Short mmCIF file of C-alpha atoms in Angstrom, two decimals:
data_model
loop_
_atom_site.label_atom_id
_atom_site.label_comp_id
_atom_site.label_asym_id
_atom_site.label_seq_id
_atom_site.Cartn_x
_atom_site.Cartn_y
_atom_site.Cartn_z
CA UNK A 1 22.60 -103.09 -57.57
CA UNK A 2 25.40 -101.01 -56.64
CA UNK A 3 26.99 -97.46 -57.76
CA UNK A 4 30.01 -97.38 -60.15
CA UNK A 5 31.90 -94.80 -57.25
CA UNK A 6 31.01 -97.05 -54.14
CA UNK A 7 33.17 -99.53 -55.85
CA UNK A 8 35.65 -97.70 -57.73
CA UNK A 9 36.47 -95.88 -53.81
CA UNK A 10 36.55 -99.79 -52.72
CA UNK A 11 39.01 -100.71 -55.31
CA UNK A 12 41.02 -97.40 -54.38
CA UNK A 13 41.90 -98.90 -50.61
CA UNK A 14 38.60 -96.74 -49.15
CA UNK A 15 37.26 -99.35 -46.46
CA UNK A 16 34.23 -97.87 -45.73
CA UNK A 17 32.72 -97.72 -49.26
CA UNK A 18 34.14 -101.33 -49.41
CA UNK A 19 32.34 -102.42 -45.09
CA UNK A 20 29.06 -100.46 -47.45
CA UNK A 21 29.38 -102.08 -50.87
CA UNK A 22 29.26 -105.85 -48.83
CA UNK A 23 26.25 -104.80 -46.99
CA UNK A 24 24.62 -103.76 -49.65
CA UNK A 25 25.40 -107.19 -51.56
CA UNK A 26 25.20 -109.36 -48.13
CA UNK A 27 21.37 -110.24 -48.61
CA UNK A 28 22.06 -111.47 -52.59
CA UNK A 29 24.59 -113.01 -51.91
CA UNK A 30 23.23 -115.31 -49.33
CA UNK A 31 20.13 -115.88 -50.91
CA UNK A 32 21.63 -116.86 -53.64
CA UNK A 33 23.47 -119.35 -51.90
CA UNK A 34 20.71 -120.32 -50.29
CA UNK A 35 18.51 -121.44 -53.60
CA UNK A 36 21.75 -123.49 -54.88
CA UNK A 37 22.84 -125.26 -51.44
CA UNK A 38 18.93 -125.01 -49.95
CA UNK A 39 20.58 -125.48 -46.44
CA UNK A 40 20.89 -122.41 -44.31
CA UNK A 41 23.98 -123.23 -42.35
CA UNK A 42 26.21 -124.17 -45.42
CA UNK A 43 24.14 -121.04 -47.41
CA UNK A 44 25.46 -118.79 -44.55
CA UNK A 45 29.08 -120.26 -45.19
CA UNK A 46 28.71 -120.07 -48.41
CA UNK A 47 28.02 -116.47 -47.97
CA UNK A 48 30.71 -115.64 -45.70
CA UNK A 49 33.51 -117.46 -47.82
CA UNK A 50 32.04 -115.44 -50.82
CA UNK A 51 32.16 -111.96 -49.18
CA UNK A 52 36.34 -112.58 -47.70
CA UNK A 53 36.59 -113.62 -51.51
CA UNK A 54 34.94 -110.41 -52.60
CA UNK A 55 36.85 -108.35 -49.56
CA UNK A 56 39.88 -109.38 -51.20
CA UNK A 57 39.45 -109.60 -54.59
CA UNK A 58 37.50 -106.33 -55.43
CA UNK A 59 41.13 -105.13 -56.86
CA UNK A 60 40.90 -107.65 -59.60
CA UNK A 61 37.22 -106.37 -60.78
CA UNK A 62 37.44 -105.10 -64.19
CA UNK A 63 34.08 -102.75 -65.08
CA UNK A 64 33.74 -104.53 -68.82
CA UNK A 65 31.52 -107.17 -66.79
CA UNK A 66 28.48 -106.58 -64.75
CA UNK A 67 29.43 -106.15 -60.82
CA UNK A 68 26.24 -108.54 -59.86
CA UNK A 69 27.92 -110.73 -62.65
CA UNK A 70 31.05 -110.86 -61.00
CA UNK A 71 29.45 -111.22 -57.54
CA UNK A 72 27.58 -113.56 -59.09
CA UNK A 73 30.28 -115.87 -60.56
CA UNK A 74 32.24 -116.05 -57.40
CA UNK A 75 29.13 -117.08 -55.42
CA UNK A 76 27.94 -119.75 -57.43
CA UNK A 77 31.17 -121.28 -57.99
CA UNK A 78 31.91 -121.51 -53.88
CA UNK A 79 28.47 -122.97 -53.83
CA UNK A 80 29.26 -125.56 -56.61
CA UNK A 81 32.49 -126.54 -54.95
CA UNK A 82 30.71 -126.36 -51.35
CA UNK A 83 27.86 -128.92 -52.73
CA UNK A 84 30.72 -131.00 -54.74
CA UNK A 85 32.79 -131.79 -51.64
CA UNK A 86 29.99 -132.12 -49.13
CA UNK A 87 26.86 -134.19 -50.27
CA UNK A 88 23.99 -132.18 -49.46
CA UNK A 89 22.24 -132.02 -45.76
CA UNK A 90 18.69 -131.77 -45.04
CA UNK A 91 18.02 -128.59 -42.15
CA UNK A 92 16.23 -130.16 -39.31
CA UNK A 93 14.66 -126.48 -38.47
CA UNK A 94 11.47 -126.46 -39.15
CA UNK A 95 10.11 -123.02 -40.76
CA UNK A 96 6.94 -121.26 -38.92
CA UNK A 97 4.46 -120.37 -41.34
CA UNK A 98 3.81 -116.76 -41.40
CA UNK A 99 0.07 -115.92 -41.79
CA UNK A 100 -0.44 -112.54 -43.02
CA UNK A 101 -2.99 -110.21 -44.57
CA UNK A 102 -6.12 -110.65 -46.26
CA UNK A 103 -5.60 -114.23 -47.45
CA UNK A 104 -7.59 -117.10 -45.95
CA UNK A 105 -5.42 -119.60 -43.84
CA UNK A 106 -6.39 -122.59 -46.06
CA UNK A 107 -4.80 -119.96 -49.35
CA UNK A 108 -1.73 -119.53 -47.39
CA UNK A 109 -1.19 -123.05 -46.13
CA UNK A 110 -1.70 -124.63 -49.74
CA UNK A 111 0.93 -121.66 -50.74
CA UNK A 112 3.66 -123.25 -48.23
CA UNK A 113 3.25 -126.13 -49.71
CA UNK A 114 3.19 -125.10 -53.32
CA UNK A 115 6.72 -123.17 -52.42
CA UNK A 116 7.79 -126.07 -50.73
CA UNK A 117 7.11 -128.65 -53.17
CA UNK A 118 8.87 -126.05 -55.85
CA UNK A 119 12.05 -125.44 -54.19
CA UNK A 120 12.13 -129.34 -53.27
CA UNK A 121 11.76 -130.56 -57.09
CA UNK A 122 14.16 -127.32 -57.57
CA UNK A 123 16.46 -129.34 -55.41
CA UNK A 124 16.30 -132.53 -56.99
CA UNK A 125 17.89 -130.86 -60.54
CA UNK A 126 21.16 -131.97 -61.35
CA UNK A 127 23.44 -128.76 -59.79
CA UNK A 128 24.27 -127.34 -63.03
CA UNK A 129 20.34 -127.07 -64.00
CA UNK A 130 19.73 -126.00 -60.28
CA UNK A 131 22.32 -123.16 -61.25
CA UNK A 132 20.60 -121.84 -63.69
CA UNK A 133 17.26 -121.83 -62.99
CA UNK A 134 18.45 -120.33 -59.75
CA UNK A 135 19.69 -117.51 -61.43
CA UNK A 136 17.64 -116.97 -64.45
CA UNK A 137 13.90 -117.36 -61.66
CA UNK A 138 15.35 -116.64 -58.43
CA UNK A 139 17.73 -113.69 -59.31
CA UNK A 140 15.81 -112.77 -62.49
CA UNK A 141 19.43 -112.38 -64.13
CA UNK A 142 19.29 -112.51 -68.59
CA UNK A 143 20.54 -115.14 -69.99
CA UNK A 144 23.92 -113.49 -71.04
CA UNK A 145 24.61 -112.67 -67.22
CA UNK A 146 23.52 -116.41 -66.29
CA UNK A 147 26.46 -117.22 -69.46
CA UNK A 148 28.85 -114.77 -67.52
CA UNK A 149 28.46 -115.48 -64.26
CA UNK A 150 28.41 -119.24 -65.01
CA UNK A 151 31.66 -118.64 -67.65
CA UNK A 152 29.46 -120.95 -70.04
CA UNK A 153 28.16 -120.42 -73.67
CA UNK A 154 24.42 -119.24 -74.17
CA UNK A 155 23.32 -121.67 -76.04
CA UNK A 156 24.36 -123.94 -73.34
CA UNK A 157 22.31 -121.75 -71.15
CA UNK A 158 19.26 -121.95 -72.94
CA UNK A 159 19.85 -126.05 -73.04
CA UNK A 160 20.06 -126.17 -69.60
CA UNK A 161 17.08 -124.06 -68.87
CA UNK A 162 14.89 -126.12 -71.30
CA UNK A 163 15.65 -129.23 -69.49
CA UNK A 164 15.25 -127.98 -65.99
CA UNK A 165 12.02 -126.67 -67.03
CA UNK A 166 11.26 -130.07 -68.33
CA UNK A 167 12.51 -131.97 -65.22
CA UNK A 168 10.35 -129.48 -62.86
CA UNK A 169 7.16 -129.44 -64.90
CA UNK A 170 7.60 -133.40 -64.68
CA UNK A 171 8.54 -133.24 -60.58
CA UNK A 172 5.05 -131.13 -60.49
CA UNK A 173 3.23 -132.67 -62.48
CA UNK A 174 0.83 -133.44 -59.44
CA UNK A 175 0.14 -129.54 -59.23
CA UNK A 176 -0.59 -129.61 -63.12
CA UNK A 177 -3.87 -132.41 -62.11
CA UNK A 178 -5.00 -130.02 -59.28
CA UNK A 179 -3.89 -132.20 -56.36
CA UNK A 180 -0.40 -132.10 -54.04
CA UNK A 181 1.91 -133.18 -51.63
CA UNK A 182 2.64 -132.59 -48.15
#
């Protein structure tokens, strides 16, 4: 993700590495807020909060865990506490489709709806099994990162991975018989 000297000269009090390190994590980091809040305003505030947070808190990372770990962590739990005090909004932006490349339009349309329908049941998980399967799909992180980031116990990890997988496979079933929504 990022070199060991960009952040070691952003620990040291060098701002530019530290203006370059956020940039290069900017784009994670949102997106990752994104998945867990699926609501671009509070994902962008989510975002924000999470890079001050890193801005001024890069002293306290220790190199024994993962930086994307540690990035990670403190997105995820600003998202958690974002989604516990607010319940959660539904954008009214609608999304233009973008058609592109070799694929027939009727391929592509029944694709927006597949990834619709996904990140919809994805939404309806409880937020801890949203977490992970964020994470672990989304942000293709191992399951000992997901444990670290998360500051839970694998096995819990797995647990909660097996039953979102269960819930989603149930929310899709539709896609399972060939048919689906929208």
């Amino acid at each position: 993700m990022v070199e060991q000297e960009l952040i070691r000269a952003a620990q040291s009090g060098d701002r530019d590495a530290l203006i370059t390190l956020l940039r290069e994590i900017e784009q994670h980091v949102y997106r990752t807020a994104f998945y867990i809040l699926n609501n671009e305003q509070d994902a962008h505030d989510a975002a924000q909060e999470a890079l001050i947070r890193i801005y001024t808190k890069i002293g306290s990372y220790e190199e024994k865990a993962q930086f994307k770990t540690w990035v990670q962590r403190i997105v995820t739990n600003i998202c958690i506490d974002k989604f516990r005090r607010n319940k959660p909004t539904v954008s009214i932006e609608e999304h233009d489709m973008v058609f592109q490349g070799n694929d027939s339009v009727e391929r592509q349309v029944m694709s927006g709806y597949l990834a619709k329908d996904i990140q919809d049941a994805i939404n309806k998980l409880p937020e801890h099994h949203r977490s992970v399967v964020v994470l672990r799909y989304l942000q293709d992180f191992s399951y000992n990162e997901i444990a670290d980031s998360m500051d839970l116990p694998l096995n819990t990890v797995k647990s909660y991975l097996y039953r979102a997988r269960q819930q989603l496979q149930s929310l899709l079933q539709d896609y399972q018989k060939g048919g689906v929504s929208g």
